[in-house]
CSV table of C-alpha atoms and ligand atoms in Angstrom, one decimal:
chain,number,residue,atom,x,y,z
A,848,MET,CA,0.0,0.0,0.0
A,849,ASN,CA,1.3,3.4,-0.9
A,850,ILE,CA,0.9,5.5,2.3
A,851,PRO,CA,1.3,9.3,1.8
A,852,CYS,CA,3.8,11.2,3.8
A,853,HIS,CA,2.7,14.8,4.6
A,854,ILE,CA,4.8,17.6,6.1
A,855,ARG,CA,2.4,19.1,8.6
A,856,GLY,CA,4.8,21.7,10.0
A,857,LEU,CA,8.3,23.0,9.4
A,858,GLY,CA,10.4,24.9,11.9
A,859,VAL,CA,13.9,26.3,11.7
A,860,HIS,CA,16.3,27.9,14.1
A,861,ALA,CA,19.9,29.2,14.1
A,862,PRO,CA,21.8,30.6,17.1
A,863,GLU,CA,21.7,34.4,17.3
A,864,ARG,CA,25.5,34.7,17.7
A,865,LEU,CA,27.1,35.6,14.4
A,866,LEU,CA,30.7,35.2,13.1
A,867,THR,CA,31.5,37.2,10.0
A,868,ASN,CA,34.3,36.7,7.5
A,869,ASP,CA,36.1,39.7,9.0
A,870,ASP,CA,35.8,38.1,12.4
A,871,LEU,CA,37.5,35.0,11.0
A,872,SER,CA,40.3,37.0,9.4
A,873,THR,CA,41.4,37.8,13.0
A,874,LEU,CA,41.7,34.1,13.8
A,875,VAL,CA,43.3,32.6,10.7
A,876,ASP,CA,45.1,33.8,7.6
A,877,THR,CA,42.0,34.4,5.4
A,878,SER,CA,40.0,37.3,4.1
A,879,ASP,CA,36.4,38.3,3.3
A,880,GLU,CA,37.4,38.4,-0.3
A,881,TRP,CA,38.7,34.8,-0.4
A,882,ILE,CA,35.7,33.3,1.5
A,883,THR,CA,33.1,35.2,-0.4
A,884,SER,CA,34.5,34.6,-3.9
A,885,ARG,CA,35.3,30.9,-3.2
A,886,THR,CA,32.2,29.9,-1.2
A,887,GLY,CA,29.6,32.7,-1.3
A,888,ILE,CA,29.6,32.6,2.6
A,889,ARG,CA,29.5,36.0,4.3
A,890,GLN,CA,28.6,35.0,7.9
A,891,ARG,CA,27.6,31.9,10.0
A,892,HIS,CA,25.6,31.4,13.1
A,893,ILE,CA,27.4,29.8,16.0
A,894,LEU,CA,26.2,28.4,19.3
A,895,HIS,CA,26.5,30.4,22.5
A,896,ASP,CA,28.7,29.0,25.2
A,897,GLY,CA,26.7,26.2,26.9
A,898,GLU,CA,24.2,26.0,24.1
A,899,THR,CA,23.9,22.6,22.4
A,900,ALA,CA,22.7,21.0,19.2
A,901,SER,CA,19.7,19.6,21.1
A,902,ASP,CA,18.8,23.1,22.3
A,903,ILE,CA,18.5,24.5,18.8
A,904,GLY,CA,16.9,21.3,17.6
A,905,VAL,CA,14.2,21.7,20.3
A,906,THR,CA,13.4,25.3,19.2
A,907,ALA,CA,13.1,24.2,15.6
A,908,ALA,CA,10.9,21.2,16.7
A,909,ARG,CA,8.6,23.3,18.8
A,910,ARG,CA,8.1,25.6,15.8
A,911,ALA,CA,7.3,22.6,13.5
A,912,LEU,CA,4.8,21.2,16.0
A,913,THR,CA,3.1,24.6,16.5
A,914,GLU,CA,2.6,25.0,12.8
A,915,ALA,CA,1.3,21.4,12.6
A,916,GLY,CA,-1.2,22.0,15.4
A,917,LEU,CA,0.4,19.1,17.2
A,918,GLU,CA,1.4,18.6,20.9
A,919,PRO,CA,4.7,16.9,22.0
A,920,GLY,CA,2.4,14.2,23.4
A,921,ASP,CA,1.1,13.4,19.8
A,922,VAL,CA,4.6,12.5,18.6
A,923,THR,CA,5.3,8.7,18.3
A,924,HIS,CA,8.8,8.9,16.8
A,925,VAL,CA,11.7,11.4,17.2
A,926,LEU,CA,14.3,10.9,14.5
A,927,VAL,CA,17.4,13.1,14.8
A,928,ALA,CA,19.8,13.6,11.9
A,929,THR,CA,23.1,14.8,13.2
A,930,CYS,CA,26.8,14.2,12.8
A,931,THR,CA,27.5,16.5,15.8
A,932,PRO,CA,25.3,14.9,18.6
A,933,ASP,CA,25.4,16.4,22.1
A,934,LYS,CA,27.0,13.1,23.2
A,935,LEU,CA,27.9,9.7,21.7
A,936,CYS,CA,25.4,8.3,24.2
A,937,PRO,CA,22.5,8.9,24.9
A,938,SER,CA,21.1,9.9,21.6
A,939,THR,CA,20.3,13.5,20.9
A,940,ALA,CA,16.8,12.3,19.9
A,941,CYS,CA,16.3,11.0,23.5
A,942,ILE,CA,17.5,14.4,24.8
A,943,ILE,CA,15.2,16.3,22.5
A,944,ALA,CA,12.2,14.1,23.3
A,945,HIS,CA,12.9,14.7,27.0
A,946,LYS,CA,13.2,18.5,26.6
A,947,LEU,CA,10.0,18.6,24.5
A,948,GLY,CA,8.1,16.4,27.0
A,949,CYS,CA,7.1,13.9,24.4
A,950,GLY,CA,6.5,11.0,26.8
A,951,GLN,CA,7.1,7.5,25.5
A,952,VAL,CA,8.3,7.7,21.9
A,953,MET,CA,10.7,5.7,19.8
A,954,ALA,CA,13.7,8.1,19.6
A,955,PHE,CA,17.0,7.6,17.9
A,956,ASP,CA,19.8,9.4,16.0
A,957,PHE,CA,21.1,8.5,12.6
A,958,SER,CA,24.0,10.0,10.8
A,959,ALA,CA,24.0,10.6,7.0
A,960,ALA,CA,26.1,13.7,7.5
A,961,CYS,CA,24.8,16.6,5.3
A,962,SER,CA,22.4,14.2,3.6
A,963,GLY,CA,20.5,13.6,6.9
A,964,PHE,CA,17.3,15.4,5.8
A,965,MET,CA,16.9,13.3,2.7
A,966,TYR,CA,17.7,10.1,4.6
A,967,GLY,CA,15.3,11.2,7.3
A,968,LEU,CA,12.4,11.8,4.9
A,969,SER,CA,13.1,8.3,3.4
A,970,LEU,CA,13.0,6.8,6.9
A,971,ALA,CA,9.8,8.6,7.8
A,972,GLN,CA,8.2,7.4,4.6
A,973,SER,CA,9.1,3.8,5.5
A,974,LEU,CA,7.9,4.2,9.1
A,975,LEU,CA,4.6,5.6,8.0
A,976,SER,CA,4.1,2.7,5.6
A,977,ALA,CA,4.5,0.3,8.4
A,978,GLN,CA,2.6,2.4,11.0
A,979,PRO,CA,0.2,4.8,9.3
A,980,ASP,CA,-0.9,6.3,12.6
A,981,ALA,CA,2.6,7.4,13.4
A,982,CYS,CA,3.4,11.0,14.0
A,983,ILE,CA,7.1,11.5,13.2
A,984,LEU,CA,9.2,14.4,14.3
A,985,LEU,CA,12.3,14.6,12.1
A,986,VAL,CA,14.9,17.0,13.5
A,987,CYS,CA,18.2,18.0,11.8
A,988,ALA,CA,20.3,19.6,14.5
A,989,GLU,CA,24.0,20.4,14.0
A,990,ALA,CA,26.8,22.0,16.0
A,991,LEU,CA,29.6,21.9,13.4
A,992,THR,CA,31.4,24.8,15.0
A,993,ARG,CA,32.1,22.6,18.0
A,994,ARG,CA,34.2,20.2,15.8
A,995,VAL,CA,36.0,22.5,13.4
A,996,ASN,CA,39.7,23.2,14.0
A,997,TRP,CA,39.8,27.0,14.4
A,998,GLN,CA,43.4,26.9,13.3
A,999,ASP,CA,42.6,25.3,10.0
A,1000,ARG,CA,41.6,28.0,7.5
A,1001,SER,CA,40.6,25.4,4.8
A,1002,THR,CA,37.7,24.2,6.9
A,1003,CYS,CA,36.8,26.6,9.8
A,1004,VAL,CA,35.5,29.3,7.4
A,1005,LEU,CA,32.9,26.9,5.9
A,1006,PHE,CA,30.7,25.7,8.6
A,1007,GLY,CA,27.9,27.1,10.9
A,1008,ASP,CA,25.4,25.8,13.4
A,1009,GLY,CA,21.6,25.4,12.8
A,1010,ALA,CA,18.5,23.3,13.1
A,1011,GLY,CA,15.4,22.4,11.1
A,1012,ALA,CA,12.5,20.1,11.9
A,1013,VAL,CA,9.5,18.7,10.2
A,1014,ALA,CA,6.4,17.0,11.6
A,1015,LEU,CA,5.2,14.2,9.3
A,1016,THR,CA,2.0,12.2,9.3
A,1017,ALA,CA,0.0,10.1,6.8
A,1018,ASN,CA,-2.9,12.4,7.7
A,1019,SER,CA,-3.1,15.4,5.4
A,1020,ASP,CA,-4.9,17.7,7.8
A,1021,ASN,CA,-3.6,21.3,7.1
A,1022,ALA,CA,-0.5,19.7,5.4
A,1023,VAL,CA,2.2,22.2,4.4
A,1024,ALA,CA,3.6,19.9,1.7
A,1025,THR,CA,3.5,16.3,0.5
A,1026,LEU,CA,6.6,14.1,-0.1
A,1027,GLN,CA,6.2,13.0,-3.7
A,1028,ASP,CA,9.4,11.0,-3.8
A,1029,VAL,CA,12.8,10.6,-2.2
A,1030,LEU,CA,16.0,8.9,-3.3
A,1031,CYS,CA,19.1,8.3,-1.1
A,1032,THR,CA,22.4,6.6,-1.7
A,1033,SER,CA,26.0,6.3,-0.7
A,1034,SER,CA,29.4,5.5,-2.2
A,1035,SER,CA,29.6,1.7,-1.6
A,1036,VAL,CA,31.9,0.9,-4.5
A,1037,ASP,CA,34.8,3.3,-4.0
A,1038,ASN,CA,36.0,3.9,-0.5
A,1039,LEU,CA,35.6,7.7,-0.2
A,1040,ALA,CA,35.0,7.7,3.5
A,1041,ASP,CA,38.2,9.6,4.2
A,1042,LEU,CA,37.2,12.6,2.2
A,1043,ILE,CA,35.3,14.1,5.1
A,1044,THR,CA,35.8,12.9,8.7
A,1045,ILE,CA,35.1,14.1,12.2
A,1046,GLY,CA,36.9,12.2,15.0
A,1047,GLY,CA,36.1,11.7,18.6
A,1048,GLY,CA,34.6,8.2,18.1
A,1049,THR,CA,35.9,5.0,19.4
A,1050,ALA,CA,38.4,4.3,16.6
A,1051,GLU,CA,40.8,6.5,18.5
A,1052,GLU,CA,42.0,5.8,21.9
A,1053,TYR,CA,41.9,8.5,24.5
A,1054,ALA,CA,43.0,8.6,28.1
A,1055,PRO,CA,42.0,11.0,30.8
A,1056,GLY,CA,44.2,14.1,30.8
A,1057,GLN,CA,45.6,13.3,27.3
A,1058,PRO,CA,45.6,16.3,24.9
A,1059,ILE,CA,43.1,16.1,22.0
A,1060,GLY,CA,44.8,15.4,18.7
A,1061,GLU,CA,44.1,16.7,15.2
A,1062,GLU,CA,41.9,13.6,14.4
A,1063,PHE,CA,39.3,14.9,16.8
A,1064,PHE,CA,38.3,17.7,14.4
A,1065,LEU,CA,36.7,17.9,11.1
A,1066,HIS,CA,38.9,17.2,8.1
A,1067,MET,CA,37.9,17.6,4.5
A,1068,GLN,CA,39.6,17.2,1.1
A,1069,GLY,CA,37.7,20.1,-0.3
A,1070,ARG,CA,38.6,20.0,-3.9
A,1071,GLU,CA,37.9,16.3,-4.3
A,1072,VAL,CA,34.6,16.6,-2.4
A,1073,PHE,CA,33.6,19.5,-4.7
A,1074,LYS,CA,33.9,17.3,-7.8
A,1075,HIS,CA,31.8,14.5,-6.3
A,1076,ALA,CA,29.2,16.9,-5.0
A,1077,VAL,CA,28.5,18.5,-8.3
A,1078,ARG,CA,28.5,15.2,-10.3
A,1079,ASP,CA,26.4,13.2,-7.8
A,1080,MET,CA,23.8,15.8,-6.9
A,1081,ALA,CA,23.2,16.6,-10.5
A,1082,ALA,CA,22.9,12.9,-11.4
A,1083,ILE,CA,20.4,12.0,-8.6
A,1084,CYS,CA,18.3,15.0,-9.4
A,1085,LYS,CA,18.0,13.8,-13.0
A,1086,ASP,CA,17.1,10.4,-11.7
A,1087,ILE,CA,14.3,11.6,-9.4
A,1088,LEU,CA,12.8,13.9,-12.1
A,1089,ALA,CA,12.9,11.1,-14.7
A,1090,ARG,CA,11.2,8.5,-12.5
A,1091,ASN,CA,8.4,11.1,-11.6
A,1092,ASN,CA,8.0,12.1,-15.3
A,1093,LEU,CA,8.8,15.7,-14.4
A,1094,SER,CA,10.8,18.0,-16.6
A,1095,VAL,CA,13.2,20.5,-15.1
A,1096,GLU,CA,10.8,23.3,-16.3
A,1097,GLN,CA,8.2,21.9,-13.9
A,1098,VAL,CA,10.5,22.5,-10.9
A,1099,ASP,CA,9.3,25.8,-9.3
A,1100,LEU,CA,12.1,25.9,-6.8
A,1101,PHE,CA,15.4,24.0,-6.5
A,1102,VAL,CA,16.7,23.9,-2.9
A,1103,PRO,CA,20.1,22.3,-2.9
A,1104,HIS,CA,22.5,21.6,0.0
A,1105,GLN,CA,24.1,24.9,1.0
A,1106,ALA,CA,27.8,24.2,1.2
A,1107,ASN,CA,29.3,26.4,-1.5
A,1108,LEU,CA,27.7,28.8,-4.0
A,1109,ARG,CA,30.0,27.6,-6.7
A,1110,ILE,CA,28.8,24.0,-6.2
A,1111,ILE,CA,25.1,25.2,-6.2
A,1112,GLU,CA,25.7,27.1,-9.5
A,1113,ALA,CA,27.5,24.2,-11.1
A,1114,VAL,CA,24.7,21.7,-10.2
A,1115,GLY,CA,22.1,24.2,-11.4
A,1116,GLN,CA,23.9,24.5,-14.8
A,1117,ARG,CA,24.2,20.8,-15.2
A,1118,LEU,CA,20.4,20.5,-14.6
A,1119,ASN,CA,19.6,23.5,-16.8
A,1120,ILE,CA,17.7,25.2,-14.0
A,1121,ARG,CA,17.3,28.9,-14.5
A,1122,PRO,CA,19.1,30.8,-11.6
A,1123,GLU,CA,15.9,32.5,-10.5
A,1124,HIS,CA,14.5,29.0,-9.7
A,1125,VAL,CA,17.5,28.2,-7.4
A,1126,PHE,CA,17.3,29.1,-3.8
A,1127,THR,CA,20.4,30.0,-1.8
A,1128,ASN,CA,21.0,31.2,1.7
A,1129,VAL,CA,24.6,29.9,2.1
A,1130,GLU,CA,25.7,33.5,2.5
A,1131,SER,CA,23.9,33.8,5.8
A,1132,TYR,CA,24.6,30.4,7.4
A,1133,GLY,CA,27.6,28.6,5.8
A,1134,ASN,CA,27.3,24.9,5.7
A,1135,THR,CA,25.1,23.6,8.5
A,1136,SER,CA,25.2,20.0,7.3
A,1137,SER,CA,21.9,18.1,7.7
A,1138,ALA,CA,20.1,21.4,8.8
A,1139,SER,CA,21.1,23.1,5.6
A,1140,VAL,CA,18.2,22.1,3.4
A,1141,PRO,CA,15.4,22.5,6.0
A,1142,LEU,CA,16.9,25.9,6.9
A,1143,ALA,CA,16.8,26.9,3.2
A,1144,LEU,CA,13.2,25.6,2.9
A,1145,GLY,CA,12.2,27.7,5.9
A,1146,ASP,CA,13.8,30.8,4.5
A,1147,ALA,CA,12.4,30.2,1.0
A,1148,ARG,CA,8.9,30.0,2.5
A,1149,ALA,CA,9.4,33.1,4.7
A,1150,GLN,CA,10.6,35.0,1.6
A,1151,GLY,CA,7.4,34.0,-0.4
A,1152,ARG,CA,9.5,31.9,-2.8
A,1153,ILE,CA,7.1,28.9,-2.4
A,1154,ARG,CA,3.4,29.0,-3.4
A,1155,PRO,CA,0.7,26.4,-3.0
A,1156,GLY,CA,1.0,23.8,-5.8
A,1157,ASP,CA,4.7,24.3,-6.3
A,1158,HIS,CA,7.1,21.4,-7.1
A,1159,VAL,CA,10.2,21.8,-4.9
A,1160,LEU,CA,13.3,19.7,-5.8
A,1161,MET,CA,15.8,19.3,-3.0
A,1162,THR,CA,19.2,17.6,-3.0
A,1163,THR,CA,22.0,17.0,-0.5
A,1164,PHE,CA,25.6,15.7,-0.4
A,1165,GLY,CA,27.9,14.9,2.5
A,1166,ALA,CA,30.4,12.7,4.3
A,1167,GLY,CA,30.2,9.0,3.7
A,1168,LEU,CA,30.0,9.9,0.9
A,1169,THR,CA,26.2,10.2,1.0
A,1170,TRP,CA,23.8,12.0,-1.3
A,1171,GLY,CA,20.1,12.2,-2.0
A,1172,ALA,CA,17.2,14.1,-3.6
A,1173,ALA,CA,13.6,14.6,-2.8
A,1174,LEU,CA,10.5,16.1,-4.4
A,1175,LEU,CA,7.9,18.0,-2.4
A,1176,ARG,CA,4.6,19.3,-3.6
A,1177,PHE,CA,3.4,22.3,-1.7
B,1360,UT7,O1,28.9,19.5,3.1
B,1360,UT7,C1,29.8,18.5,2.7
B,1360,UT7,C2,30.2,18.8,1.4
B,1360,UT7,N1,31.3,19.8,1.4
B,1360,UT7,C3,31.5,20.5,0.3
B,1360,UT7,O2,30.7,20.4,-0.6
B,1360,UT7,C4,32.7,21.4,0.2
B,1360,UT7,C5,33.3,21.2,-1.1
B,1360,UT7,N2,34.6,21.9,-1.3
B,1360,UT7,C6,34.6,23.3,-1.4
B,1360,UT7,O3,33.6,23.9,-1.2
B,1360,UT7,C7,35.9,23.9,-1.8
B,1360,UT7,O4,36.8,22.9,-2.3
B,1360,UT7,C8,36.6,24.7,-0.7
B,1360,UT7,C9,35.7,26.0,-0.4
B,1360,UT7,C10,36.7,23.9,0.5
B,1360,UT7,C11,37.9,25.2,-1.2
B,1360,UT7,O5,37.9,25.9,-2.4
B,1360,UT7,P1,38.9,25.6,-3.6
B,1360,UT7,O6,38.6,26.6,-4.6
B,1360,UT7,O7,38.7,24.2,-3.9
B,1360,UT7,O8,40.3,26.0,-2.9
B,1360,UT7,P2,41.5,25.0,-2.7
B,1360,UT7,O9,41.3,24.1,-1.6
B,1360,UT7,O10,42.0,24.5,-4.0
B,1360,UT7,O11,42.6,26.1,-2.2
B,1360,UT7,C12,43.1,27.1,-3.1
B,1360,UT7,C13,44.0,28.0,-2.3
B,1360,UT7,C14,45.1,27.2,-1.6
B,1360,UT7,O12,46.3,28.0,-1.6
B,1360,UT7,P3,47.4,27.6,-2.7
B,1360,UT7,O13,47.8,26.2,-2.4
B,1360,UT7,O14,46.8,27.8,-4.1
B,1360,UT7,O15,48.5,28.6,-2.4
B,1360,UT7,C15,44.7,27.2,-0.1
B,1360,UT7,O16,45.7,27.1,0.8
B,1360,UT7,O17,43.3,28.7,-1.3
B,1360,UT7,C16,44.0,28.5,0.0
B,1360,UT7,N3,43.0,28.6,1.0
B,1360,UT7,C17,42.6,29.8,1.6
B,1360,UT7,N4,43.0,31.0,1.4
B,1360,UT7,C18,42.5,32.0,2.2
B,1360,UT7,C19,42.2,27.6,1.5
B,1360,UT7,N5,41.4,28.1,2.5
B,1360,UT7,C20,41.6,29.4,2.5
B,1360,UT7,C21,41.0,30.4,3.3
B,1360,UT7,N6,41.5,31.7,3.1
B,1360,UT7,N7,40.1,30.2,4.2
């Protein structure tokens, strides 16, 4: 049976604290000119001291539930996409469920890095097929600035913190959008796992009092990732359009992963999407990993860029490597 998957509410949140390119140029050997011309990023939002990924995730989640007209007690599943969880254990999903006051829910984290939103939509679709009464809260909450090396100019200028959440049900009451299709994949043939890594897991041995080594922080082979990102996001977008018999002209808004303006432009060109149909907000947030596409969707809606009936095509790319695409009908 084909159970529909409706987005009943969408909420986003980014910390208020801002870090501009000029601020960064006082930390590392960089400049506003380099960052803007190579990435399109002008500022990023960073967590306040003591603030956590779960805190910003909770704010986004509350906004999504409010729009959906749902209470925390209505939620049956809390799924959290994050590669920067509050802790290795317990899951950030359990922490968010507790802070929201959800009661007894199935709560778990999963990591598909920057592709978390696409993977989460796919998971939600499967869960709703098995359990049509489910009410799923999908939260993408990231604290990348807690894992960048502030001495490494090749990565620390790229990332920011943020969160986005959607409430999903099979019930279409006051639905904001309907998930038309979603495709997710990863690079299982070539071993490309080393292209983007964040340490701090159990592969490294730590002892109390031992200084933290370089492996603890985010590492990325940017130029190599760039090539894969352009090629793979363009290809998966073509696949999802073809299997839904949609032409690129029928896409009202393209909302790609916000990592680098040059990547977004290159993917748009490969797809032949006119620039006015491409949404970008990378200039304001930098790369917020799994939160990037929901944050962009939220901003696009707030700016009146999405109207009822619109087809929205989204795509993501991240560590793993992982990538995905999804079609929403508003
Ligand atoms: O979300 C997961 C997916 N991630 C991505 O999609 C990111 C993909 N990669 C990228 O966006 C780009 O590759 C970067 C923005 C990371 C780098 O841009 P690039 O045009 O590929 O630059 P590059 O790494 O080839 O570096 C060019 C030069 C180097 O100097 P030399 O060797 O030419 O003298 C770097 O050392 O730019 C230098 N550089 C910087 N200079 C000033 C690197 N970072 C900086 C910096 N400020 N922040």
